[in-house]
N, CA, C and O atoms as a Tinker XYZ file with bonds, in Angstrom:
   288  protein
     1  N     90.070000  -82.262000  -63.270000    73     2
     2  CA    91.021000  -82.066000  -62.202000    64     1     3
     3  C     90.261000  -81.659000  -60.941000    63     2     4     5
     4  O     89.395000  -80.786000  -60.982000    81     3
     5  N     90.593000  -82.296000  -59.830000    73     3     6
     6  CA    89.982000  -81.975000  -58.543000    64     5     7
     7  C     90.871000  -80.999000  -57.786000    63     6     8     9
     8  O     91.925000  -81.376000  -57.275000    81     7
     9  N     90.451000  -79.775000  -57.720000    73     7    10
    10  CA    91.237000  -78.750000  -57.038000    64     9    11
    11  C     90.965000  -78.844000  -55.536000    63    10    12    13
    12  O     89.814000  -78.932000  -55.110000    81    11
    13  N     92.031000  -78.825000  -54.745000    73    11    14
    14  CA    91.898000  -78.850000  -53.296000    64    13    15
    15  C     91.673000  -80.233000  -52.712000    63    14    16    17
    16  O     91.422000  -80.361000  -51.514000    81    15
    17  N     91.757000  -81.264000  -53.531000    73    15    18
    18  CA    91.562000  -82.631000  -53.039000    64    17    19
    19  C     92.921000  -83.326000  -53.044000    63    18    20    21
    20  O     93.525000  -83.536000  -54.096000    81    19
    21  N     93.378000  -83.670000  -51.870000    73    19    22
    22  CA    94.662000  -84.358000  -51.763000    64    21    23
    23  C     94.408000  -85.837000  -51.496000    63    22    24    25
    24  O     93.618000  -86.197000  -50.623000    81    23
    25  N     95.065000  -86.658000  -52.235000    73    23    26
    26  CA    94.978000  -88.087000  -51.984000    64    25    27
    27  C     96.387000  -88.671000  -52.102000    63    26    28    29
    28  O     97.132000  -88.383000  -53.039000    81    27
    29  N     96.706000  -89.478000  -51.143000    73    27    30
    30  CA    98.023000  -90.097000  -51.135000    64    29    31
    31  C     97.943000  -91.384000  -50.327000    63    30    32    33
    32  O     96.913000  -91.706000  -49.734000    81    31
    33  N     99.034000  -92.096000  -50.320000    73    31    34
    34  CA    99.105000  -93.321000  -49.531000    64    33    35
    35  C     99.132000  -92.961000  -48.052000    63    34    36    37
    36  O     99.645000  -91.906000  -47.679000    81    35
    37  N     98.578000  -93.836000  -47.202000    73    35    38
    38  CA    98.643000  -93.557000  -45.766000    64    37    39
    39  C    100.090000  -93.578000  -45.274000    63    38    40    41
    40  O    100.946000  -94.270000  -45.825000    81    39
    41  N    100.330000  -92.809000  -44.234000    73    39    42
    42  CA   101.660000  -92.702000  -43.662000    64    41    43
    43  C    102.017000  -94.008000  -42.947000    63    42    44    45
    44  O    101.361000  -94.361000  -41.967000    81    43
    45  N    103.037000  -94.734000  -43.411000    73    43    46
    46  CA   103.387000  -96.011000  -42.767000    64    45    47
    47  C    103.948000  -95.840000  -41.357000    63    46    48    49
    48  O    104.013000  -96.805000  -40.595000    81    47
    49  N    104.355000  -94.611000  -41.004000    73    47    50
    50  CA   104.895000  -94.375000  -39.670000    64    49    51
    51  C    103.831000  -94.400000  -38.591000    63    50    52    53
    52  O    104.149000  -94.608000  -37.420000    81    51
    53  N    102.585000  -94.193000  -38.954000    73    51    54
    54  CA   101.536000  -94.123000  -37.941000    64    53    55
    55  C    100.397000  -95.113000  -38.164000    63    54    56    57
    56  O     99.501000  -95.196000  -37.324000    81    55
    57  N    100.394000  -95.853000  -39.244000    73    55    58
    58  CA    99.268000  -96.754000  -39.510000    64    57    59
    59  C     99.230000  -97.945000  -38.562000    63    58    60    61
    60  O     98.165000  -98.530000  -38.364000    81    59
    61  N    100.358000  -98.320000  -37.973000    73    59    62
    62  CA   100.334000  -99.461000  -37.061000    64    61    63
    63  C     99.565000  -99.141000  -35.789000    63    62    64    65
    64  O     99.135000 -100.059000  -35.090000    81    63
    65  N     99.379000  -97.862000  -35.470000    73    63    66
    66  CA    98.603000  -97.494000  -34.293000    64    65    67
    67  C     97.112000  -97.740000  -34.487000    63    66    68    69
    68  O     96.359000  -97.756000  -33.514000    81    67
    69  N     96.684000  -97.928000  -35.707000    73    67    70
    70  CA    95.273000  -98.193000  -35.970000    64    69    71
    71  C     94.942000  -99.684000  -35.894000    63    70    72    73
    72  O     93.789000 -100.072000  -36.085000    81    71
    73  N     95.929000 -100.510000  -35.621000    73    71    74
    74  CA    95.685000 -101.943000  -35.484000    64    73    75
    75  C     94.813000 -102.206000  -34.264000    63    74    76    77
    76  O     94.805000 -101.433000  -33.305000    81    75
    77  N     94.087000 -103.302000  -34.321000    73    75    78
    78  CA    93.175000 -103.638000  -33.232000    64    77    79
    79  C     93.951000 -103.911000  -31.938000    63    78    80    81
    80  O     94.863000 -104.738000  -31.918000    81    79
    81  N     93.588000 -103.225000  -30.881000    73    79    82
    82  CA    94.197000 -103.430000  -29.574000    64    81    83
    83  C     95.561000 -102.809000  -29.396000    63    82    84    85
    84  O     96.206000 -103.023000  -28.370000    81    83
    85  N     96.021000 -102.039000  -30.378000    73    83    86
    86  CA    97.369000 -101.491000  -30.302000    64    85    87
    87  C     97.519000 -100.489000  -29.170000    63    86    88    89
    88  O     98.533000 -100.508000  -28.473000    81    87
    89  N     96.539000  -99.615000  -28.966000    73    87    90
    90  CA    96.650000  -98.602000  -27.917000    64    89    91
    91  C     96.667000  -99.227000  -26.528000    63    90    92    93
    92  O     97.420000  -98.786000  -25.660000    81    91
    93  N     95.846000 -100.247000  -26.312000    73    91    94
    94  CA    95.820000 -100.921000  -25.003000    64    93    95
    95  C     97.157000 -101.616000  -24.755000    63    94    96    97
    96  O     97.720000 -101.521000  -23.664000    81    95
    97  N     97.658000 -102.310000  -25.763000    73    95    98
    98  CA    98.940000 -102.995000  -25.642000    64    97    99
    99  C    100.062000 -102.004000  -25.381000    63    98   100   101
   100  O    100.940000 -102.254000  -24.555000    81    99
   101  N    100.033000 -100.898000  -26.073000    73    99   102
   102  CA   101.038000  -99.840000  -25.935000    64   101   103
   103  C    101.082000  -99.316000  -24.498000    63   102   104   105
   104  O    102.155000  -99.209000  -23.903000    81   103
   105  N     99.935000  -98.996000  -23.955000    73   103   106
   106  CA    99.862000  -98.465000  -22.589000    64   105   107
   107  C    100.303000  -99.517000  -21.579000    63   106   108   109
   108  O    101.033000  -99.200000  -20.640000    81   107
   109  N     99.874000 -100.759000  -21.756000    73   107   110
   110  CA   100.243000 -101.835000  -20.830000    64   109   111
   111  C    101.746000 -102.050000  -20.830000    63   110   112   113
   112  O    102.335000 -102.235000  -19.765000    81   111
   113  N    102.379000 -102.031000  -21.989000    73   111   114
   114  CA   103.831000 -102.240000  -22.063000    64   113   115
   115  C    104.577000 -101.109000  -21.360000    63   114   116   117
   116  O    105.527000 -101.361000  -20.619000    81   115
   117  N    104.152000  -99.865000  -21.586000    73   115   118
   118  CA   104.816000  -98.730000  -20.929000    64   117   119
   119  C    104.663000  -98.822000  -19.413000    63   118   120   121
   120  O    105.621000  -98.571000  -18.682000    81   119
   121  N    103.484000  -99.175000  -18.936000    73   119   122
   122  CA   103.243000  -99.284000  -17.494000    64   121   123
   123  C    104.065000 -100.423000  -16.895000    63   122   124   125
   124  O    104.635000 -100.262000  -15.816000    81   123
   125  N    104.136000 -101.559000  -17.564000    73   123   126
   126  CA   104.911000 -102.697000  -17.059000    64   125   127
   127  C    106.398000 -102.332000  -16.965000    63   126   128   129
   128  O    107.056000 -102.636000  -15.970000    81   127
   129  N    106.916000 -101.682000  -18.005000    73   127   130
   130  CA   108.330000 -101.279000  -17.969000    64   129   131
   131  C    108.575000 -100.308000  -16.820000    63   130   132   133
   132  O    109.581000 -100.407000  -16.119000    81   131
   133  N    107.658000  -99.378000  -16.632000    73   131   134
   134  CA   107.832000  -98.401000  -15.547000    64   133   135
   135  C    107.793000  -99.083000  -14.179000    63   134   136   137
   136  O    108.612000  -98.774000  -13.314000    81   135
   137  N    106.861000  -99.998000  -13.977000    73   135   138
   138  CA   106.798000 -100.711000  -12.690000    64   137   139
   139  C    108.020000 -101.588000  -12.469000    63   138   140   141
   140  O    108.470000 -101.746000  -11.334000    81   139
   141  N    108.561000 -102.159000  -13.535000    73   139   142
   142  CA   109.789000 -102.943000  -13.384000    64   141   143
   143  C    110.939000 -102.047000  -12.931000    63   142   144   145
   144  O    111.746000 -102.443000  -12.089000    81   143
   145  N    111.011000 -100.849000  -13.488000    73   143   146
   146  CA   112.056000  -99.914000  -13.064000    64   145   147
   147  C    111.834000  -99.446000  -11.631000    63   146   148   149
   148  O    112.791000  -99.266000  -10.878000    81   147
   149  N    110.578000  -99.249000  -11.258000    73   147   150
   150  CA   110.287000  -98.832000   -9.877000    64   149   151
   151  C    110.615000  -99.927000   -8.867000    63   150   152   153
   152  O    110.841000  -99.638000   -7.692000    81   151
   153  N    110.641000 -101.171000   -9.311000    73   151   154
   154  CA   110.939000 -102.262000   -8.381000    64   153   155
   155  C    112.427000 -102.328000   -8.023000    63   154   156   157
   156  O    112.811000 -103.032000   -7.088000    81   155
   157  N    113.248000 -101.608000   -8.752000    73   155   158
   158  CA   114.675000 -101.561000   -8.429000    64   157   159
   159  C    114.873000 -100.560000   -7.289000    63   158   160   161
   160  O    114.557000  -99.380000   -7.440000    81   159
   161  N    115.391000 -101.020000   -6.159000    73   159   162
   162  CA   115.434000 -100.160000   -4.965000    64   161   163
   163  C    116.370000  -98.969000   -5.068000    63   162   164   165
   164  O    116.209000  -98.004000   -4.320000    81   163
   165  N    117.327000  -99.004000   -5.953000    73   163   166
   166  CA   118.289000  -97.910000   -6.023000    64   165   167
   167  C    117.870000  -96.798000   -6.985000    63   166   168   169
   168  O    118.603000  -95.823000   -7.149000    81   167
   169  N    116.699000  -96.929000   -7.625000    73   167   170
   170  CA   116.204000  -95.892000   -8.526000    64   169   171
   171  C    115.136000  -95.054000   -7.836000    63   170   172   173
   172  O    114.224000  -95.590000   -7.206000    81   171
   173  N    115.254000  -93.756000   -7.958000    73   171   174
   174  CA   114.196000  -92.884000   -7.441000    64   173   175
   175  C    113.046000  -92.863000   -8.451000    63   174   176   177
   176  O    113.188000  -93.326000   -9.582000    81   175
   177  N    111.923000  -92.325000   -8.026000    73   175   178
   178  CA   110.763000  -92.256000   -8.916000    64   177   179
   179  C    111.069000  -91.369000  -10.119000    63   178   180   181
   180  O    110.707000  -91.700000  -11.247000    81   179
   181  N    111.727000  -90.257000   -9.879000    73   179   182
   182  CA   112.070000  -89.347000  -10.975000    64   181   183
   183  C    113.010000  -90.011000  -11.978000    63   182   184   185
   184  O    112.835000  -89.866000  -13.188000    81   183
   185  N    114.004000  -90.738000  -11.478000    73   183   186
   186  CA   114.927000  -91.428000  -12.375000    64   185   187
   187  C    114.220000  -92.556000  -13.128000    63   186   188   189
   188  O    114.520000  -92.797000  -14.298000    81   187
   189  N    113.298000  -93.240000  -12.482000    73   187   190
   190  CA   112.534000  -94.296000  -13.154000    64   189   191
   191  C    111.697000  -93.717000  -14.290000    63   190   192   193
   192  O    111.610000  -94.314000  -15.363000    81   191
   193  N    111.076000  -92.548000  -14.057000    73   191   194
   194  CA   110.311000  -91.897000  -15.126000    64   193   195
   195  C    111.216000  -91.461000  -16.270000    63   194   196   197
   196  O    110.844000  -91.577000  -17.437000    81   195
   197  N    112.403000  -90.960000  -15.941000    73   195   198
   198  CA   113.346000  -90.532000  -16.973000    64   197   199
   199  C    113.784000  -91.714000  -17.821000    63   198   200   201
   200  O    113.815000  -91.621000  -19.048000    81   199
   201  N    114.118000  -92.815000  -17.182000    73   199   202
   202  CA   114.543000  -94.009000  -17.913000    64   201   203
   203  C    113.388000  -94.561000  -18.753000    63   202   204   205
   204  O    113.597000  -94.993000  -19.886000    81   203
   205  N    112.175000  -94.548000  -18.199000    73   203   206
   206  CA   111.008000  -94.990000  -18.959000    64   205   207
   207  C    110.839000  -94.132000  -20.205000    63   206   208   209
   208  O    110.587000  -94.656000  -21.290000    81   207
   209  N    110.973000  -92.838000  -20.060000    73   207   210
   210  CA   110.832000  -91.921000  -21.189000    64   209   211
   211  C    111.904000  -92.160000  -22.244000    63   210   212   213
   212  O    111.601000  -92.204000  -23.437000    81   211
   213  N    113.149000  -92.314000  -21.817000    73   211   214
   214  CA   114.254000  -92.525000  -22.751000    64   213   215
   215  C    114.087000  -93.860000  -23.479000    63   214   216   217
   216  O    114.268000  -93.926000  -24.695000    81   215
   217  N    113.744000  -94.915000  -22.753000    73   215   218
   218  CA   113.519000  -96.219000  -23.386000    64   217   219
   219  C    112.358000  -96.158000  -24.374000    63   218   220   221
   220  O    112.425000  -96.724000  -25.466000    81   219
   221  N    111.293000  -95.463000  -23.977000    73   219   222
   222  CA   110.141000  -95.321000  -24.865000    64   221   223
   223  C    110.542000  -94.626000  -26.162000    63   222   224   225
   224  O    110.170000  -95.074000  -27.247000    81   223
   225  N    111.294000  -93.539000  -26.058000    73   223   226
   226  CA   111.712000  -92.816000  -27.254000    64   225   227
   227  C    112.627000  -93.641000  -28.140000    63   226   228   229
   228  O    112.507000  -93.592000  -29.364000    81   227
   229  N    113.539000  -94.398000  -27.545000    73   227   230
   230  CA   114.441000  -95.237000  -28.326000    64   229   231
   231  C    113.679000  -96.331000  -29.068000    63   230   232   233
   232  O    113.923000  -96.571000  -30.251000    81   231
   233  N    112.764000  -96.988000  -28.376000    73   231   234
   234  CA   111.992000  -98.059000  -29.012000    64   233   235
   235  C    111.076000  -97.486000  -30.091000    63   234   236   237
   236  O    110.917000  -98.094000  -31.150000    81   235
   237  N    110.479000  -96.335000  -29.838000    73   235   238
   238  CA   109.595000  -95.717000  -30.823000    64   237   239
   239  C    110.361000  -95.323000  -32.084000    63   238   240   241
   240  O    109.888000  -95.561000  -33.196000    81   239
   241  N    111.534000  -94.726000  -31.920000    73   239   242
   242  CA   112.344000  -94.345000  -33.083000    64   241   243
   243  C    112.801000  -95.582000  -33.856000    63   242   244   245
   244  O    112.833000  -95.561000  -35.086000    81   243
   245  N    113.153000  -96.651000  -33.154000    73   243   246
   246  CA   113.530000  -97.896000  -33.817000    64   245   247
   247  C    112.349000  -98.476000  -34.588000    63   246   248   249
   248  O    112.514000  -98.976000  -35.700000    81   247
   249  N    111.161000  -98.408000  -33.997000    73   247   250
   250  CA   109.962000  -98.890000  -34.672000    64   249   251
   251  C    109.692000  -98.085000  -35.939000    63   250   252   253
   252  O    109.350000  -98.655000  -36.975000    81   251
   253  N    109.841000  -96.777000  -35.864000    73   251   254
   254  CA   109.650000  -95.946000  -37.046000    64   253   255
   255  C    110.672000  -96.274000  -38.125000    63   254   256   257
   256  O    110.330000  -96.340000  -39.306000    81   255
   257  N    111.910000  -96.478000  -37.732000    73   255   258
   258  CA   112.960000  -96.805000  -38.695000    64   257   259
   259  C    112.655000  -98.130000  -39.388000    63   258   260   261
   260  O    112.756000  -98.226000  -40.611000    81   259
   261  N    112.291000  -99.130000  -38.632000    73   259   262
   262  CA   111.978000 -100.440000  -39.221000    64   261   263
   263  C    110.772000 -100.339000  -40.130000    63   262   264   265
   264  O    110.755000 -100.941000  -41.203000    81   263
   265  N    109.753000  -99.581000  -39.717000    73   263   266
   266  CA   108.553000  -99.417000  -40.531000    64   265   267
   267  C    108.882000  -98.738000  -41.853000    63   266   268   269
   268  O    108.403000  -99.167000  -42.903000    81   267
   269  N    109.689000  -97.690000  -41.817000    73   267   270
   270  CA   110.050000  -96.979000  -43.043000    64   269   271
   271  C    110.900000  -97.862000  -43.946000    63   270   272   273
   272  O    110.693000  -97.879000  -45.160000    81   271
   273  N    111.841000  -98.585000  -43.382000    73   271   274
   274  CA   112.692000  -99.448000  -44.204000    64   273   275
   275  C    111.911000 -100.597000  -44.823000    63   274   276   277
   276  O    112.243000 -101.040000  -45.923000    81   275
   277  N    110.888000 -101.085000  -44.147000    73   275   278
   278  CA   110.084000 -102.188000  -44.687000    64   277   279
   279  C    109.196000 -101.719000  -45.835000    63   278   280   281
   280  O    108.842000 -102.514000  -46.705000    81   279
   281  N    108.834000 -100.444000  -45.847000    73   279   282
   282  CA   107.930000  -99.941000  -46.871000    64   281   283
   283  C    108.669000  -99.302000  -48.059000    63   282   284   285
   284  O    108.027000  -98.878000  -49.019000    81   283
   285  N    109.965000  -99.231000  -48.008000    73   283   286
   286  CA   110.721000  -98.661000  -49.142000    64   285   287
   287  C    111.022000  -99.699000  -50.177000    63   286   288
   288  O    111.648000  -99.394000  -51.193000    81   287
């Protein structure tokens, strides 16, 4: 018995971030969405950041849900 040695399957919620080019793609998508929101003349910068944040959180939670459901 190995005391103090934990081994388990990798967490499917975060393994997709280790894919090649994922971090660059992630940052580019967030920046593009933010610039698209800034191009709307009736949105202030603060509101554009808020909408970017809310959209990011919604898409991230949806991605986690799909990832968990695919691995069950």
